[in-house]
PDB file of C-alpha atoms in Angstrom:
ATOM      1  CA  UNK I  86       0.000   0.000   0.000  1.00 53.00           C
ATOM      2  CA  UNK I  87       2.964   2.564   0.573  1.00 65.00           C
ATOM      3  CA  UNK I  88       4.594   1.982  -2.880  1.00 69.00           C
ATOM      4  CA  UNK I  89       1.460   2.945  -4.303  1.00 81.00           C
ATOM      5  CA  UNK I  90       1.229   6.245  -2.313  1.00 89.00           C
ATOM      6  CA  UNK I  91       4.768   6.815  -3.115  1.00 89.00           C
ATOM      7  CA  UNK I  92       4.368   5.781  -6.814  1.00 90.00           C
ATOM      8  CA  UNK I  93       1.256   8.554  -7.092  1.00 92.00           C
ATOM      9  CA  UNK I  94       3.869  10.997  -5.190  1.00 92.00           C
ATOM     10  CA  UNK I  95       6.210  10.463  -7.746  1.00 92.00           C
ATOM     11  CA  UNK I  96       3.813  10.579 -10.606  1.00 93.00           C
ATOM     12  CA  UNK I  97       2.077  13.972  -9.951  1.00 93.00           C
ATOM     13  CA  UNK I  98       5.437  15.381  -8.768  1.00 93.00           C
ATOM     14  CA  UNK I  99       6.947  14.524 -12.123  1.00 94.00           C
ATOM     15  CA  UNK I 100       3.871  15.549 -13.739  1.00 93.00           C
ATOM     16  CA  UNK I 101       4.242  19.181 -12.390  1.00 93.00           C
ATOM     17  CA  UNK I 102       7.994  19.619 -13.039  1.00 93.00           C
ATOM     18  CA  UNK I 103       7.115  18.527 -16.557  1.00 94.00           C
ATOM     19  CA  UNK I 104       4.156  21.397 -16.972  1.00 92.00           C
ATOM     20  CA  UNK I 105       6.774  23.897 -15.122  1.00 91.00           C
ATOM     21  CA  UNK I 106       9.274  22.604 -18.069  1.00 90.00           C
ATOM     22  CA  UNK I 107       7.149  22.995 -20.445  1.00 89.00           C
ATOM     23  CA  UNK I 108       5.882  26.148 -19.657  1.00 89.00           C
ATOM     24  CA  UNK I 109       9.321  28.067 -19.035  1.00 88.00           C
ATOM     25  CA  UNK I 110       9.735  27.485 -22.936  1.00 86.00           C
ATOM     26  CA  UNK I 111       6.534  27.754 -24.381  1.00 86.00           C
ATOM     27  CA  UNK I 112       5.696  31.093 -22.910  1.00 83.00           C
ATOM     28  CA  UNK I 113       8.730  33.167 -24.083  1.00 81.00           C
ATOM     29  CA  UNK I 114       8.080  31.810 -27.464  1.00 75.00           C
ATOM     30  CA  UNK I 115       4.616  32.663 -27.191  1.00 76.00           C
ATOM     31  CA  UNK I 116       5.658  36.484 -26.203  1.00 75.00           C
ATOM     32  CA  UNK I 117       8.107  36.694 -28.512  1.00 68.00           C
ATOM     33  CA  UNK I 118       5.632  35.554 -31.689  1.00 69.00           C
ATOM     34  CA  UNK I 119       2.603  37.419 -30.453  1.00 66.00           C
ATOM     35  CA  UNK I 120       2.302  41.013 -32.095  1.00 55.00           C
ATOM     36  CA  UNK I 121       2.741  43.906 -30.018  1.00 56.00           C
ATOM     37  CA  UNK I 122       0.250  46.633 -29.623  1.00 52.00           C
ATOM     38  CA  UNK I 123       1.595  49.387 -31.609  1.00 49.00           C
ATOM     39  CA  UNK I 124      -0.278  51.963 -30.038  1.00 49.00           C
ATOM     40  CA  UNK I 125       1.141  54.182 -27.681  1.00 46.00           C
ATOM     41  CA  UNK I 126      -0.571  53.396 -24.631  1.00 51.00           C
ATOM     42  CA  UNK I 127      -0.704  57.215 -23.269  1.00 52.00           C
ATOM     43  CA  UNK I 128       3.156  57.444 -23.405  1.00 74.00           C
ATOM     44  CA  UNK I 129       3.664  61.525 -24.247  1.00 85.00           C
ATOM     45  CA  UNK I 130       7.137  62.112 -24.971  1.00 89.00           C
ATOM     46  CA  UNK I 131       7.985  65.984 -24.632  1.00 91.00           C
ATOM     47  CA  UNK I 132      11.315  67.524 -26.584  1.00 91.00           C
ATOM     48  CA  UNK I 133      11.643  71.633 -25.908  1.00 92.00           C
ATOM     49  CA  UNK I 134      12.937  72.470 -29.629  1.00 91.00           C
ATOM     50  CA  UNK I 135      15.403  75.092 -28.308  1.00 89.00           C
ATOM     51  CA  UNK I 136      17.714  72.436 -26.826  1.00 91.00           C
ATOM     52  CA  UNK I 137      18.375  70.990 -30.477  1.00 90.00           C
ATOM     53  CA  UNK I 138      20.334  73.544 -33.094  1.00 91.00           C
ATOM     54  CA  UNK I 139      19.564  73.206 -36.753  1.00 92.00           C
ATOM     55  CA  UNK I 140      20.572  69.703 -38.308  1.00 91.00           C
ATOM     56  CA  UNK I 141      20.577  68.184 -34.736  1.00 94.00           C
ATOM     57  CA  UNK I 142      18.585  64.906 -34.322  1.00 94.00           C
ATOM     58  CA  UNK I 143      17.604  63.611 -30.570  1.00 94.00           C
ATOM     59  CA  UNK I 144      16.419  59.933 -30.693  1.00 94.00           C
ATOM     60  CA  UNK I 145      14.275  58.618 -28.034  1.00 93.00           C
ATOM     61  CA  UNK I 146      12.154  55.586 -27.571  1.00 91.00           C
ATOM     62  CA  UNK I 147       7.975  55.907 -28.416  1.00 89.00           C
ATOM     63  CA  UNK I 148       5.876  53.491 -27.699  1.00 85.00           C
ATOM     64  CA  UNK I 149       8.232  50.747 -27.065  1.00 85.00           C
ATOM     65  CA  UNK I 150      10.522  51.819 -30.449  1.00 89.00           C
ATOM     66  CA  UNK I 151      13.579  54.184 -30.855  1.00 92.00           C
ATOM     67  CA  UNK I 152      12.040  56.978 -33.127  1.00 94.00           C
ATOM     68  CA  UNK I 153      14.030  60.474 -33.614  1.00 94.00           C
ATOM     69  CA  UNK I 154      12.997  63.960 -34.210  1.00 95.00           C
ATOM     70  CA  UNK I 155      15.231  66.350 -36.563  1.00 95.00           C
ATOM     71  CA  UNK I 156      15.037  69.574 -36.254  1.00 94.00           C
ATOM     72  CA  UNK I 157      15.775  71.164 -39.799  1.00 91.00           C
ATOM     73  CA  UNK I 158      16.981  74.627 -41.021  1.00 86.00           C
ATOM     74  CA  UNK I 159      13.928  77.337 -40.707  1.00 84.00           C
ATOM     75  CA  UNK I 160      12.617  75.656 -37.462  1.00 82.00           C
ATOM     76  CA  UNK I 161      10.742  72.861 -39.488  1.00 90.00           C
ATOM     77  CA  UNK I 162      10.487  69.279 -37.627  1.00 93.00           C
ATOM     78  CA  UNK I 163      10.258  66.023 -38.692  1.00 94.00           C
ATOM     79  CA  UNK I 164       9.922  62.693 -36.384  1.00 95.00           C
ATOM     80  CA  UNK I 165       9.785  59.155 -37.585  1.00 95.00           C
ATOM     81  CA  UNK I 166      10.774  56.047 -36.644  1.00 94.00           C
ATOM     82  CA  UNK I 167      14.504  55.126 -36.226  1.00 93.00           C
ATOM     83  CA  UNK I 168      13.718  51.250 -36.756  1.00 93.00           C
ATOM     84  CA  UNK I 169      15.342  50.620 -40.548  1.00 92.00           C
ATOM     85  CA  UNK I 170      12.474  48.928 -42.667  1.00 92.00           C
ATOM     86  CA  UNK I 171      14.925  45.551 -43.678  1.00 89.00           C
ATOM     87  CA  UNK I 172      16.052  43.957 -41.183  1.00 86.00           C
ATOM     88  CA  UNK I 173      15.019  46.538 -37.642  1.00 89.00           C
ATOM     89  CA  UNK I 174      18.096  48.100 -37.234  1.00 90.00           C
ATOM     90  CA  UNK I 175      18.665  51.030 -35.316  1.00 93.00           C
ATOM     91  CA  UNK I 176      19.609  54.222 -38.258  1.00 95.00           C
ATOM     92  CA  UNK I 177      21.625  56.864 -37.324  1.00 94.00           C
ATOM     93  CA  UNK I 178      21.526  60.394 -38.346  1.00 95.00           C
ATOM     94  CA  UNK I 179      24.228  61.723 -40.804  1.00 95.00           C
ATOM     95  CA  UNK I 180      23.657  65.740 -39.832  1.00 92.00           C
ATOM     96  CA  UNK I 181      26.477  66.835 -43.000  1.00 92.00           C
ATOM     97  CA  UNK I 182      24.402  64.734 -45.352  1.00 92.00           C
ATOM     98  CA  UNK I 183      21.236  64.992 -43.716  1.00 92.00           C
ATOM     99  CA  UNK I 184      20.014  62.209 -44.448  1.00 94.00           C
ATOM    100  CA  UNK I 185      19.584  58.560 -42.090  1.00 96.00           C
ATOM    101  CA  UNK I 186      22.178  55.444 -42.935  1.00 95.00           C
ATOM    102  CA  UNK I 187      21.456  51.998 -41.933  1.00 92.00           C
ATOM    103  CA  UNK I 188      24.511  51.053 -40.127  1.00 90.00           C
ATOM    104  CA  UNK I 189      23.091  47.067 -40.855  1.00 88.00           C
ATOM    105  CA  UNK I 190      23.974  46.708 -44.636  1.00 89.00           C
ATOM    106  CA  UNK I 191      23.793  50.677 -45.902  1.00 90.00           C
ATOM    107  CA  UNK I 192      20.335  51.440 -46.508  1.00 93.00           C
ATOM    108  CA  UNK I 193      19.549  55.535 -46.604  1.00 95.00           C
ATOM    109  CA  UNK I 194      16.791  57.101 -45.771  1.00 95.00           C
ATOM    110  CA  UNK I 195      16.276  61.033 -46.628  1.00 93.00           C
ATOM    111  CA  UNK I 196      14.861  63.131 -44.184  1.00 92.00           C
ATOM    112  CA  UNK I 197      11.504  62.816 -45.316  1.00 92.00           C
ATOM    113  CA  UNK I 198      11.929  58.949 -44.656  1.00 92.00           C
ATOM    114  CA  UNK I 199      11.747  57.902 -48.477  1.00 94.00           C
ATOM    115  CA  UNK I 200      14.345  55.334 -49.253  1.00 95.00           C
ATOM    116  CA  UNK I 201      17.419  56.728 -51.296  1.00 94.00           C
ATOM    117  CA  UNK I 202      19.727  53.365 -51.632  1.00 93.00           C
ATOM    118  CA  UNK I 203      20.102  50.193 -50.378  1.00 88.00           C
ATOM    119  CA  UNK I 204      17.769  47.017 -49.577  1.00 92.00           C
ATOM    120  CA  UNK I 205      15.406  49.128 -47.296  1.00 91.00           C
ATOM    121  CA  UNK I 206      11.477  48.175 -48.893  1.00 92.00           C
ATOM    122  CA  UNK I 207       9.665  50.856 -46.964  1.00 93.00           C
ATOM    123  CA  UNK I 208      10.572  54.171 -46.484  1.00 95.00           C
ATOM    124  CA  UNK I 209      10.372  54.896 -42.472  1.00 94.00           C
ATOM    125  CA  UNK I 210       7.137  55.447 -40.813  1.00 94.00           C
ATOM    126  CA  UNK I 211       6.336  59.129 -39.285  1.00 93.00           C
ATOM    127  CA  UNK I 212       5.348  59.604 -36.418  1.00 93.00           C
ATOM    128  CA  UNK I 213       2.412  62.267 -35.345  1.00 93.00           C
ATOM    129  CA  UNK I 214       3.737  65.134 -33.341  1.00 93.00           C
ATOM    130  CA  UNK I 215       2.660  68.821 -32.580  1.00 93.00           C
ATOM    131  CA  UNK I 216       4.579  71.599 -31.804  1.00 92.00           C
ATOM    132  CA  UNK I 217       3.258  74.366 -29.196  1.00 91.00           C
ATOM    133  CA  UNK I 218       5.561  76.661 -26.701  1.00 91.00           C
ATOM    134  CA  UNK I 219       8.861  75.432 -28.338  1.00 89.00           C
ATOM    135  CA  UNK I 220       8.143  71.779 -27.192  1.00 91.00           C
ATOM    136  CA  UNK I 221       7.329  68.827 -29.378  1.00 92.00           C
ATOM    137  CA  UNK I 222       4.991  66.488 -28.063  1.00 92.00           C
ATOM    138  CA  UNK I 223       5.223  63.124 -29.744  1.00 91.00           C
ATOM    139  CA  UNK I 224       2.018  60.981 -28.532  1.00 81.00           C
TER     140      UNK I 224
END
């Protein structure tokens, strides 16, 4: 009578370290398949324009992305997303050139987001901003 208690012991303890198994690789791979939400979620980021001189480019994250806002000769802005549309590298802002490279394989961007060269398929998405008091408030 004992080796059977033990033997359903042994059973349901080996049948809950196989579900903890199981799930400690299922649900990563479950997170990192699903989609994520791509709207903001109420995040507001705030950039005061007078910090940044003409040509300069601040990248911060939005939304769970890095995205970067130029500020251009005459005061004009432009923010859009700093995720490269090939392969979701990070692009980096060439101020002389003014224009974005791909660091990943060369891709560039101009500073409208339209793709000048390189494997890039999409140009890079803007994002929605408005501009009161000197601040940009992307969100």
């Amino acid at each position: 009578m004992e080796s059977n208690t033990r033997r359903t012991f042994l059973q349901g303890f080996l049948a809950l370290l196989t579900a903890l198994g199981a799930s400690g690789v299922l649900y990563p791979l479950v997170r990192y398949l699903a989609p994520r939400s791509s709207a903001n979620n109420g995040n507001l980021v705030q950039i005061p324009l007078d910090r940044l001189a003409e040509g300069d480019a601040k990248f911060f994250d939005y939304a769970g992305r890095a995205a970067v806002l130029v500020k251009l000769s005459g005061g004009a802005v432009v923010v859009r997303s700093a995720v490269c549309t090939h392969l979701g590298c990070i692009v980096q802002w060439q101020k002389e050139k003014g224009q974005f490279l791909c660091p990943c394989h060369a891709g560039l961007y101009g500073v409208d987001g339209r793709v000048l060269s390189g494997p890039p398929p999409k140009p890079l998405e803007a994002i929605p901003f408005t501009i009161a008091d000197g601040v940009a408030r992307v969100g």
